[in-house]
Short mmCIF file of C-alpha atoms in Angstrom, two decimals:
data_model
loop_
_atom_site.label_atom_id
_atom_site.label_comp_id
_atom_site.label_asym_id
_atom_site.label_seq_id
_atom_site.Cartn_x
_atom_site.Cartn_y
_atom_site.Cartn_z
CA MET A 267 109.69 85.54 82.19
CA ARG A 268 108.50 83.08 84.33
CA LEU A 269 106.42 82.68 86.46
CA ARG A 270 103.34 84.11 84.53
CA THR A 271 101.34 86.44 86.63
CA THR A 272 97.89 86.16 86.29
CA LEU A 273 95.43 89.50 87.76
CA ALA A 274 92.23 88.78 86.81
CA ALA A 275 90.04 87.92 89.47
CA VAL A 276 88.75 83.80 88.70
CA GLY A 277 85.60 82.33 89.03
CA VAL A 278 84.30 79.16 90.77
CA ALA A 279 82.61 76.68 89.59
CA ALA A 280 81.79 73.72 90.82
CA ALA A 281 83.57 70.49 93.34
CA LEU A 282 84.36 67.44 94.80
CA VAL A 283 84.15 65.14 98.02
CA LEU A 284 85.99 62.13 99.10
CA THR A 285 84.49 59.21 100.50
CA GLY A 286 86.16 56.38 103.27
CA CYS A 287 87.53 52.86 102.68
CA ALA A 288 84.34 51.54 103.91
CA GLY A 289 82.37 53.24 100.97
CA GLY A 290 83.91 54.74 97.92
CA SER A 291 81.99 55.89 95.06
CA GLY A 292 81.21 52.56 93.84
CA ASP A 293 78.75 52.30 96.22
CA ASN A 294 76.71 54.93 94.38
CA ASP A 295 75.51 52.94 91.80
CA GLY A 296 76.96 55.25 89.01
CA ASP A 297 74.75 57.89 90.45
CA SER A 298 76.93 61.24 90.73
CA SER A 299 74.13 63.17 92.98
CA GLY A 300 75.77 63.78 95.89
CA ALA A 301 79.16 60.66 95.66
CA ALA A 302 81.96 61.06 98.42
CA LEU A 303 85.52 60.81 96.77
CA THR A 304 87.57 59.06 98.45
CA ILE A 305 91.22 60.70 98.24
CA ALA A 306 94.34 57.80 99.00
CA LYS A 307 97.77 58.07 99.83
CA PRO A 308 100.31 54.63 100.43
CA ASP A 309 102.12 56.16 103.49
CA GLY A 310 100.82 53.50 106.21
CA ALA A 311 99.71 54.39 109.58
CA ILE A 312 99.15 57.70 110.19
CA THR A 313 98.48 57.77 114.08
CA THR A 314 99.26 61.45 115.57
CA GLU A 315 96.06 63.78 115.25
CA SER A 316 97.20 67.39 113.80
CA HIS A 317 95.33 69.92 111.70
CA ASN A 318 98.54 72.32 111.76
CA PRO A 319 99.22 73.02 108.04
CA TYR A 320 102.55 74.76 108.97
CA LEU A 321 103.97 71.54 110.33
CA GLY A 322 105.18 68.85 107.87
CA ASP A 323 104.66 66.01 109.37
CA SER A 324 100.97 66.99 111.10
CA SER A 325 98.41 64.20 110.09
CA ALA A 326 96.52 67.29 108.07
CA SER A 327 100.47 67.64 106.03
CA LYS A 328 100.79 63.51 105.69
CA TYR A 329 96.97 62.94 104.22
CA GLY A 330 96.81 66.39 102.58
CA TYR A 331 93.38 67.42 103.71
CA ALA A 332 95.22 70.45 104.82
CA LYS A 333 95.04 72.24 101.37
CA VAL A 334 91.23 71.89 101.29
CA ILE A 335 90.81 73.80 104.63
CA PHE A 336 93.31 76.59 104.58
CA GLU A 337 94.15 78.41 100.81
CA PRO A 338 97.02 80.68 99.88
CA LEU A 339 96.79 83.75 98.22
CA ALA A 340 97.46 82.25 94.71
CA LEU A 341 98.05 79.36 92.34
CA VAL A 342 101.29 78.64 90.76
CA ASN A 343 101.11 76.12 88.32
CA PRO A 344 104.13 73.92 88.26
CA THR A 345 102.65 72.60 84.82
CA GLY A 346 101.14 73.65 81.88
CA ASP A 347 101.53 76.86 81.11
CA LEU A 348 103.60 77.63 84.56
CA GLY A 349 100.93 80.39 85.24
CA THR A 350 99.60 82.02 88.30
CA THR A 351 95.86 81.98 89.52
CA PRO A 352 94.98 84.36 91.84
CA TRP A 353 92.94 82.70 95.21
CA LEU A 354 92.27 83.83 98.56
CA ALA A 355 93.55 87.39 96.86
CA GLU A 356 91.78 88.85 93.88
CA SER A 357 95.15 89.76 92.46
CA VAL A 358 98.85 89.89 93.47
CA LYS A 359 101.64 91.80 91.97
CA TRP A 360 104.94 91.55 92.12
CA ASN A 361 107.49 95.27 91.89
CA ASP A 362 110.40 95.01 89.05
CA ASP A 363 113.13 93.22 91.55
CA TYR A 364 110.40 91.19 92.89
CA THR A 365 111.10 92.19 96.62
CA GLU A 366 107.76 93.57 96.81
CA LEU A 367 104.73 91.63 96.68
CA THR A 368 100.94 93.95 96.55
CA VAL A 369 98.12 91.49 97.46
CA VAL A 370 94.27 92.71 97.21
CA PRO A 371 92.49 90.20 99.08
CA ARG A 372 89.36 89.08 97.92
CA ALA A 373 85.84 90.22 99.00
CA ASP A 374 82.86 88.72 100.93
CA VAL A 375 85.09 85.36 101.81
CA LYS A 376 84.34 84.31 105.52
CA TRP A 377 86.22 81.91 108.06
CA SER A 378 84.09 78.70 108.15
CA ASP A 379 83.28 79.89 111.37
CA GLY A 380 81.36 82.39 110.05
CA GLU A 381 84.12 85.81 111.02
CA ASP A 382 84.69 87.71 107.92
CA PHE A 383 88.10 87.01 106.12
CA THR A 384 90.15 90.45 105.72
CA ALA A 385 93.25 92.12 105.09
CA ASP A 386 94.19 91.79 108.63
CA ASP A 387 94.54 88.03 108.63
CA ILE A 388 97.30 88.10 105.55
CA VAL A 389 99.18 90.81 107.86
CA PHE A 390 98.85 88.43 111.11
CA THR A 391 99.87 85.40 108.78
CA PHE A 392 102.84 86.91 107.41
CA ASN A 393 104.34 88.56 110.43
CA MET A 394 104.19 85.40 112.50
CA TYR A 395 107.17 84.59 110.41
CA ILE A 396 108.65 88.30 111.15
CA ASP A 397 108.18 88.07 114.84
CA GLY A 398 109.23 84.72 115.03
CA LYS A 399 106.41 82.79 116.36
CA LEU A 400 106.59 80.73 113.19
CA ASN A 401 109.40 79.11 111.70
CA ASP A 402 111.04 80.75 107.99
CA THR A 403 111.47 77.44 106.64
CA SER A 404 110.54 78.52 103.21
CA ALA A 405 113.42 81.00 104.00
CA LEU A 406 110.54 83.92 103.21
CA ASN A 407 112.85 86.44 104.87
CA LEU A 408 110.12 88.78 105.42
CA GLU A 409 110.98 92.46 106.44
CA SER A 410 107.55 93.89 106.78
CA ALA A 411 103.67 93.34 106.27
CA THR A 412 101.11 95.64 106.12
CA SER A 413 97.56 97.09 105.03
CA ASP A 414 96.19 100.01 104.24
CA GLY A 415 92.39 99.56 103.28
CA ASP A 416 91.76 96.44 101.29
CA THR A 417 95.34 96.35 99.81
CA VAL A 418 98.33 94.41 101.51
CA VAL A 419 102.06 95.19 100.85
CA LEU A 420 104.86 92.19 101.77
CA LYS A 421 108.50 93.26 101.63
CA PHE A 422 111.28 91.01 101.31
CA ALA A 423 114.88 91.44 102.40
CA ASP A 424 115.83 89.54 98.92
CA SER A 425 114.40 88.79 95.46
CA LYS A 426 111.35 86.40 95.24
CA TYR A 427 111.76 85.74 91.77
CA THR A 428 112.90 81.95 91.86
CA ALA A 429 110.44 81.69 94.96
CA GLN A 430 107.38 82.89 94.09
CA ALA A 431 105.58 79.70 94.70
CA ARG A 432 106.55 79.51 98.56
CA VAL A 433 105.33 82.86 99.12
CA LEU A 434 101.85 82.90 97.50
CA HIS A 435 101.38 79.21 98.52
CA THR A 436 101.41 80.12 102.36
CA PRO A 437 98.42 78.87 104.29
CA ILE A 438 96.64 82.15 105.28
CA VAL A 439 94.98 81.65 108.92
CA PRO A 440 92.52 83.51 110.72
CA LYS A 441 93.90 86.23 112.95
CA HIS A 442 91.00 85.79 115.76
CA ILE A 443 92.05 82.19 116.41
CA TRP A 444 95.84 82.26 115.71
CA GLU A 445 96.62 85.21 117.72
CA ASN A 446 95.61 82.93 120.97
CA ILE A 447 98.23 80.29 119.90
CA ASP A 448 100.92 80.49 122.18
CA ASP A 449 103.29 77.85 119.92
CA PRO A 450 102.45 77.90 116.03
CA ASN A 451 105.02 75.52 115.48
CA THR A 452 103.67 72.79 117.49
CA ASP A 453 100.00 73.39 118.51
CA PRO A 454 98.05 70.96 116.67
CA LEU A 455 94.81 72.50 116.53
CA THR A 456 93.04 69.50 118.04
CA GLY A 457 90.53 71.50 119.99
CA GLU A 458 87.36 72.74 119.19
CA GLY A 459 86.69 75.21 116.92
CA MET A 460 90.59 75.48 115.78
CA ALA A 461 90.65 73.73 112.07
CA VAL A 462 88.88 77.17 110.62
CA GLY A 463 89.19 77.86 107.14
CA THR A 464 88.40 79.76 103.83
CA GLY A 465 88.32 76.58 102.24
CA PRO A 466 85.70 74.29 100.28
CA TYR A 467 85.94 72.11 102.84
CA VAL A 468 85.62 71.80 106.64
CA LEU A 469 86.84 68.81 109.19
CA ASP A 470 83.91 66.39 110.16
CA SER A 471 85.63 63.81 112.16
CA TRP A 472 89.30 62.22 112.07
CA THR A 473 90.17 58.76 113.15
CA THR A 474 93.38 56.75 112.85
CA GLU A 475 91.62 54.69 110.18
CA SER A 476 90.38 58.03 107.85
CA VAL A 477 89.78 61.44 107.94
CA ASN A 478 86.27 63.10 106.80
CA LEU A 479 85.63 66.27 105.53
CA THR A 480 82.27 67.92 104.29
CA ALA A 481 81.59 70.92 101.66
CA ASN A 482 81.68 73.94 103.57
CA PRO A 483 78.31 75.45 103.20
CA ASP A 484 79.60 79.20 102.72
CA TYR A 485 82.37 78.46 101.11
CA TRP A 486 83.31 81.68 98.58
CA GLY A 487 83.31 80.00 95.81
CA GLY A 488 79.89 78.75 95.45
CA ASP A 489 78.21 75.49 95.60
CA LEU A 490 80.46 72.44 95.22
CA ALA A 491 79.75 69.25 93.40
CA VAL A 492 81.05 66.67 95.80
CA PRO A 493 79.72 66.71 98.98
CA GLU A 494 82.31 65.30 100.91
CA LEU A 495 85.82 64.25 100.81
CA HIS A 496 87.53 61.08 102.73
CA TYR A 497 91.31 60.39 103.13
CA VAL A 498 92.52 57.13 103.97
CA SER A 499 96.25 55.82 103.93
CA TYR A 500 97.09 52.49 102.73
CA GLY A 501 99.93 50.47 103.78
CA ASP A 502 101.88 50.68 100.18
CA ASN A 503 101.23 50.85 96.49
CA ALA A 504 100.04 47.68 96.18
CA ALA A 505 97.15 47.93 98.67
CA LEU A 506 96.76 51.50 97.52
CA THR A 507 96.27 50.16 93.77
CA THR A 508 93.91 47.77 95.11
CA ALA A 509 91.57 49.97 96.11
CA LEU A 510 91.95 52.10 93.59
CA VAL A 511 90.84 49.02 91.13
CA SER A 512 87.72 47.92 93.60
CA GLU A 513 86.52 51.63 93.44
CA GLU A 514 87.46 52.00 97.37
CA ALA A 515 89.35 54.54 96.39
CA ASP A 516 89.06 57.49 94.06
CA TRP A 517 91.80 59.78 93.85
CA ALA A 518 95.63 59.26 94.75
CA GLN A 519 99.27 60.33 94.07
CA ALA A 520 101.55 57.17 93.44
CA PHE A 521 103.68 55.79 91.36
CA ILE A 522 102.41 52.70 90.05
CA PRO A 523 103.96 49.45 87.82
CA GLN A 524 102.69 48.59 85.18
CA ILE A 525 99.93 51.10 85.61
CA GLN A 526 97.84 49.95 82.28
CA ASP A 527 97.39 46.44 83.04
CA SER A 528 96.94 46.92 87.25
CA PHE A 529 94.93 50.40 86.91
CA LEU A 530 93.75 52.07 83.62
CA ALA A 531 92.59 48.31 82.21
CA ALA A 532 90.07 47.28 84.74
CA ASP A 533 87.74 50.25 84.18
CA GLU A 534 87.29 52.99 81.27
CA ASN A 535 86.79 55.36 83.93
CA ASN A 536 90.54 55.15 85.85
CA LYS A 537 92.39 57.74 84.43
CA PHE A 538 96.35 58.63 85.00
CA LEU A 539 97.81 61.87 83.80
CA ALA A 540 101.46 62.73 84.95
CA SER A 541 102.21 66.20 84.37
CA PRO A 542 105.26 67.17 83.34
CA THR A 543 107.07 69.88 85.95
CA ALA A 544 110.11 72.12 85.43
CA GLY A 545 111.90 69.49 88.12
CA ALA A 546 113.80 66.40 86.27
CA GLY A 547 115.08 63.13 87.37
CA THR A 548 119.25 63.52 87.18
CA LEU A 549 122.16 61.83 86.92
CA PHE A 550 124.78 63.47 89.61
CA MET A 551 128.06 62.45 89.31
CA ASN A 552 131.00 62.94 91.82
CA LEU A 553 132.85 65.52 90.34
CA GLN A 554 135.57 65.43 92.87
CA GLN A 555 137.67 61.90 92.33
CA LYS A 556 138.20 59.74 89.94
CA PRO A 557 136.55 59.08 87.18
CA PHE A 558 134.19 61.95 86.90
CA ASN A 559 136.58 64.47 87.80
CA ASP A 560 137.05 64.28 83.81
CA PRO A 561 134.29 66.09 81.73
CA ALA A 562 135.62 64.28 78.59
CA LEU A 563 133.86 61.21 80.06
CA ARG A 564 130.74 62.64 81.53
CA GLN A 565 130.58 64.23 77.50
CA ALA A 566 130.60 60.80 76.80
CA ILE A 567 128.16 59.33 78.91
CA ALA A 568 125.68 62.26 78.03
CA TRP A 569 126.23 60.90 74.46
CA THR A 570 125.46 57.15 75.30
CA VAL A 571 122.43 57.08 78.00
CA ASP A 572 119.36 56.74 76.06
CA ARG A 573 116.89 59.17 77.89
CA GLN A 574 113.83 58.17 75.84
CA ALA A 575 114.29 54.53 77.33
CA TYR A 576 114.28 56.16 80.98
CA VAL A 577 110.60 57.54 79.74
CA ASP A 578 109.10 54.07 78.31
CA VAL A 579 110.74 51.47 80.50
CA ALA A 580 111.77 52.74 84.03
CA ARG A 581 109.13 55.40 84.30
CA GLU A 582 106.49 53.64 82.26
CA GLY A 583 105.55 56.84 80.26
CA ALA A 584 105.32 58.79 83.17
CA SER A 585 107.79 61.69 82.20
CA THR A 586 109.06 63.43 78.79
CA PRO A 587 112.91 62.89 77.56
CA ILE A 588 115.13 65.64 78.25
CA TRP A 589 117.19 65.84 75.25
CA SER A 590 118.62 69.03 75.13
CA VAL A 591 122.52 70.12 75.78
CA THR A 592 121.54 73.49 78.21
CA GLY A 593 119.43 70.47 80.07
CA LEU A 594 116.13 72.33 80.33
CA GLY A 595 113.43 70.72 79.29
CA ASP A 596 110.30 71.26 77.10
CA LEU A 597 108.55 73.83 79.58
CA LEU A 598 111.22 75.64 79.43
CA ALA A 599 112.08 76.11 76.13
CA ASP A 600 111.66 79.57 75.93
CA GLU A 601 114.71 80.06 77.98
CA ILE A 602 117.31 78.43 75.65
CA ASP A 603 119.56 80.68 74.79
CA ALA A 604 119.18 80.64 70.70
CA GLU A 605 122.78 79.35 70.64
CA TYR A 606 121.91 76.47 71.98
CA GLU A 607 118.31 75.90 70.24
CA GLY A 608 117.94 72.47 68.27
CA ASP A 609 121.35 71.65 70.33
CA VAL A 610 120.30 67.71 71.83
CA TYR A 611 121.99 64.88 72.69
CA SER A 612 121.40 61.69 70.92
CA VAL A 613 122.72 58.20 71.61
CA ASP A 614 125.65 57.91 69.42
CA VAL A 615 127.85 55.91 71.06
CA ASP A 616 130.40 56.61 68.36
CA LYS A 617 130.45 60.32 69.20
CA ALA A 618 131.07 58.97 72.52
CA LYS A 619 133.90 57.02 71.49
CA GLN A 620 135.25 59.84 69.95
CA ILE A 621 135.20 61.98 72.72
CA LEU A 622 137.19 59.46 74.80
CA THR A 623 139.38 58.57 72.66
CA ASP A 624 140.78 62.35 71.68
CA ALA A 625 140.93 62.97 75.61
CA GLY A 626 143.11 60.02 75.70
CA TYR A 627 141.05 56.68 76.46
CA THR A 628 141.67 53.59 75.16
CA TRP A 629 140.15 50.16 75.10
CA LYS A 630 141.43 47.02 76.02
CA ASP A 631 139.44 43.53 76.24
CA GLU A 632 136.40 45.64 75.52
CA LYS A 633 137.14 47.49 78.64
CA LEU A 634 137.22 50.89 78.70
CA ILE A 635 140.79 52.41 79.76
CA ASP A 636 141.49 55.63 81.28
CA PRO A 637 144.47 57.44 80.59
CA SER A 638 146.50 56.55 83.42
CA GLY A 639 145.76 53.20 82.41
CA GLU A 640 143.47 51.99 84.82
CA ALA A 641 139.73 50.42 83.81
CA VAL A 642 136.72 53.16 84.23
CA SER A 643 134.50 51.22 86.81
CA PHE A 644 131.88 53.12 88.89
CA SER A 645 128.82 52.50 90.93
CA ILE A 646 125.25 54.23 90.29
CA SER A 647 123.00 54.23 93.59
CA VAL A 648 119.56 54.54 94.30
CA PRO A 649 117.51 53.33 97.77
CA ALA A 650 115.88 49.95 97.26
CA GLY A 651 112.52 49.88 96.37
CA TRP A 652 112.65 52.84 94.31
CA SER A 653 111.53 50.83 91.14
CA ASP A 654 111.28 53.44 88.87
CA TRP A 655 115.10 54.27 89.61
CA ASN A 656 116.09 50.82 90.14
CA THR A 657 114.76 49.90 86.74
CA GLU A 658 116.94 53.08 85.54
CA GLN A 659 120.12 51.68 87.25
CA ALA A 660 119.72 48.60 85.29
CA LEU A 661 119.27 50.46 82.11
CA ILE A 662 122.38 52.68 82.73
CA ALA A 663 125.05 49.94 83.84
CA GLU A 664 123.87 48.00 80.32
CA GLU A 665 124.67 50.76 77.89
CA LEU A 666 127.45 52.11 79.25
CA GLY A 667 128.61 48.68 79.81
CA GLU A 668 128.02 47.41 75.76
CA GLY A 669 127.92 51.09 74.36
CA LEU A 670 131.43 52.39 76.15
CA GLY A 671 132.88 49.24 77.58
CA ILE A 672 132.49 50.72 81.85
CA ASP A 673 131.85 48.40 84.58
CA VAL A 674 129.06 50.12 86.44
CA LYS A 675 127.38 48.36 89.42
CA VAL A 676 124.57 49.19 90.78
CA ASP A 677 124.18 49.38 94.68
CA GLN A 678 120.74 50.40 96.51
CA PRO A 679 121.25 50.58 100.09
CA ASP A 680 118.76 52.12 102.66
CA TRP A 681 117.43 55.57 102.31
CA GLY A 682 119.61 56.12 105.18
CA GLY A 683 123.11 55.42 103.68
CA TRP A 684 121.95 56.90 100.28
CA ASP A 685 121.62 60.17 102.40
CA ALA A 686 124.37 60.06 103.95
CA ALA A 687 126.59 59.33 100.81
CA ARG A 688 124.79 62.14 98.68
CA GLN A 689 125.18 65.05 101.65
CA GLU A 690 128.84 63.76 102.17
CA GLY A 691 130.29 63.04 98.91
CA THR A 692 130.84 59.74 99.37
CA PHE A 693 129.13 58.67 96.52
CA ASP A 694 130.23 57.81 92.94
CA MET A 695 126.49 58.74 90.64
CA ILE A 696 123.36 58.96 92.28
CA ILE A 697 119.31 59.67 90.45
CA HIS A 698 118.03 62.66 91.83
CA TRP A 699 115.76 65.34 91.62
CA LEU A 700 115.89 68.86 91.20
CA GLU A 701 114.89 71.83 92.63
CA ASP A 702 111.90 73.05 91.28
CA THR A 703 111.42 76.92 90.82
CA GLY A 704 109.47 77.02 87.64
CA ASN A 705 111.89 78.66 85.67
CA ALA A 706 115.67 77.63 84.65
CA TYR A 707 117.42 78.71 88.12
CA GLY A 708 116.12 75.20 89.74
CA LEU A 709 118.33 73.19 86.90
CA TYR A 710 121.03 75.20 87.74
CA THR A 711 121.04 76.17 91.07
CA SER A 712 120.75 72.56 91.83
CA THR A 713 123.44 71.38 89.75
CA MET A 714 126.19 74.29 89.82
CA ASP A 715 125.91 76.50 92.81
CA PRO A 716 128.48 76.36 95.84
CA LYS A 717 125.66 78.11 98.44
CA TRP A 718 124.31 74.40 98.90
CA ILE A 719 127.46 73.22 100.55
CA VAL A 720 126.78 73.70 104.07
CA ASP A 721 129.18 72.41 107.00
CA GLY A 722 130.77 70.10 104.01
CA LYS A 723 127.24 68.63 103.62
CA ALA A 724 125.37 69.17 100.37
CA GLN A 725 121.29 69.46 100.18
CA PHE A 726 122.10 69.66 96.03
CA ASN A 727 124.83 70.59 93.75
CA PHE A 728 125.95 67.14 95.01
CA GLY A 729 128.39 66.84 92.56
CA ARG A 730 130.04 69.83 94.23
CA TYR A 731 130.32 72.20 90.79
CA ASP A 732 132.46 75.41 91.61
CA ASN A 733 132.89 78.05 88.95
CA PRO A 734 132.67 81.86 90.23
CA ALA A 735 131.30 83.16 86.72
CA VAL A 736 128.28 80.34 86.88
CA THR A 737 127.98 81.68 90.53
CA GLU A 738 127.55 85.25 89.79
CA ALA A 739 125.14 84.29 86.72
CA LEU A 740 122.88 82.07 89.64
CA ASN A 741 122.57 85.58 91.69
CA THR A 742 121.79 87.93 88.61
CA TYR A 743 119.43 85.63 87.71
CA ALA A 744 118.05 85.49 91.14
CA ASN A 745 118.02 89.11 91.68
CA THR A 746 117.89 91.17 88.69
CA SER A 747 115.00 93.69 87.83
CA SER A 748 116.07 93.76 83.76
CA ASP A 749 114.98 91.02 81.97
CA GLU A 750 117.99 90.97 79.62
CA GLU A 751 120.02 90.51 82.07
CA ARG A 752 118.70 87.50 83.22
CA ALA A 753 118.47 86.13 79.80
CA ALA A 754 122.33 86.71 79.62
CA ALA A 755 123.01 84.99 83.06
CA VAL A 756 121.14 82.17 81.43
CA ALA A 757 123.35 82.13 78.21
CA VAL A 758 126.48 81.73 80.75
CA MET A 759 124.94 78.73 83.11
CA GLU A 760 123.76 77.15 80.04
CA LYS A 761 127.70 77.40 78.33
CA ALA A 762 128.21 76.01 81.22
CA PHE A 763 126.07 73.24 81.95
CA ALA A 764 126.59 72.24 77.69
CA THR A 765 130.38 72.57 78.32
CA ASP A 766 130.79 71.09 81.86
CA VAL A 767 128.16 68.56 82.11
CA PRO A 768 128.24 68.67 85.88
CA ALA A 769 125.25 66.47 85.58
CA ILE A 770 122.71 64.46 83.30
CA PRO A 771 119.11 65.45 83.41
CA LEU A 772 117.01 62.06 82.17
CA GLY A 773 113.50 63.51 82.22
CA SER A 774 110.90 65.45 83.59
CA HIS A 775 109.77 65.09 87.09
CA PRO A 776 105.95 64.64 86.52
CA LEU A 777 103.51 65.23 89.50
CA LEU A 778 101.46 62.20 89.07
CA GLY A 779 97.22 61.72 89.46
CA GLU A 780 95.39 58.49 89.27
CA PHE A 781 91.48 59.27 89.13
CA ASN A 782 88.22 58.01 87.84
CA THR A 783 85.08 59.53 85.96
CA ARG A 784 82.86 57.73 86.81
CA ASN A 785 81.17 60.22 89.16
CA TYR A 786 82.96 63.51 88.20
CA VAL A 787 84.25 65.34 85.13
CA GLY A 788 86.43 68.52 84.57
CA TRP A 789 89.42 66.85 85.64
CA PRO A 790 92.82 68.40 84.47
CA SER A 791 94.16 66.54 81.12
CA GLU A 792 96.76 66.42 78.82
CA GLU A 793 94.85 68.89 76.59
CA ASP A 794 93.94 71.02 79.77
CA GLN A 795 96.91 70.75 82.13
CA TYR A 796 95.31 73.94 83.89
CA ALA A 797 96.47 71.92 87.31
CA SER A 798 98.29 68.71 87.92
CA ALA A 799 96.05 65.73 89.02
CA ASP A 800 98.58 64.97 92.25
CA PRO A 801 95.66 65.70 95.36
CA THR A 802 98.70 66.68 97.26
CA GLN A 803 99.27 69.67 95.48
CA PRO A 804 97.97 73.31 96.36
CA ALA A 805 96.01 73.34 93.19
CA VAL A 806 93.91 70.46 95.00
CA VAL A 807 91.12 73.21 95.56
CA GLN A 808 90.93 74.50 91.79
CA ILE A 809 90.47 71.01 91.05
CA LEU A 810 87.22 70.70 93.25
CA THR A 811 85.83 73.57 92.39
CA LYS A 812 85.70 72.84 88.63
CA LEU A 813 84.71 69.03 88.72
CA LYS A 814 80.75 68.80 87.97
CA PRO A 815 78.52 65.60 88.14
CA ALA A 816 79.22 63.25 85.45
CA SER A 817 76.25 62.60 82.64
#
């Protein structure tokens, strides 16, 4: 069952570097020897220096350079084979019920200040959560972290089957430095010699314009092809796209409209990879109020919305459609119960109209009238500026208007208003992402699990679906040590999802990466998705060790 765990040690090849906005790879005149790489983001000015990998608002987290300094025990691939590659660990092994993880640390690893990396560093890192020194924002619920020789054992209060990545991606930090930090939740790590990691790059300089890192000469993974990385943040996607096209930047993660004309056509070396994940862009409906309290209407909509148009038009190809009635995409096809194999939606307006007719709906002046005699109308809400989903709003309004006679109003509030409505349940329909757990649990907990409703506010399950049998199945799936019990649980969830249609997945939620092959090859590709090409993900270190000079 997912996630798949690989126990073999991983050999490491070559790596990469990024250059600042004042001199990208274009300055190297095609000479790949020693070329730097510039990693770009569209987030505007990042003005406060902080290298703390545990703080989501630190500059290290916002730029993403924390991930090339502080490494995790293993890398969980969110795409491709969804497999697990040991990294700072020689091996990682879960017990049967995923409440205990046994880790063998990699030997002959040094911190960037020359000190030896040992099992004690791993134990210390996780004990910060147990001792309360570090906020447990990932809900690890650790009970103990102990070592016996070169083996570390982590014990948890509950199963981590659906949260393996959260455990394995925890940044490991050096005990000899962090034991002297009073508050690791706030310390910016800006003192001399504080930003010490095991990663392939070390911090060289920091300004509000760019952050520069150089290759770690003692990196355990061997020599790196890229000598230097520069991280730059541009004002918006348009400025970032200009930087990529002008060779001022080399690598980015962004949704670029008209990417074929605006980026790919500018240079044959420009590349774009959209890597599907187990998550999905999903229509959430407010099941607590008209018209979505009627499952017949939800079923009819599911037979009318064109998922391929979502992929081709709204996402400009950067996704894959989800047609299975179970809501599961291609990456999770092996979790679809035999009852639903090949059971897929299509755009079938006649079928949708028959479902509505059987449920007592009628049409008057080509408008859909519900069984109580009211015209069916609702709004679909997405924040203004989310261009792909704003396009999908218009598509859905057209599809449901022309196909079923439903008056769909397009609502594009600011983020704050949209966020309040989704939490408080004051919306009609929204487009949203899912919790991605790398297995079927992510979809079903996101759309049918009451645990997300706390004090009347929803973090997921925005439609507030509540079915005790499904809740029990979710708990079984997450906690059982039996593959058979887990398969039986997912069958219960799939049946409820296909019958009740609590939400409608549109297409896989991809991880995006724009890059070029002028100076380096070895990037992830559609044929070899050993990682996504998103430089903000933990596997950035894996990509950097695989890059080789272009011939």
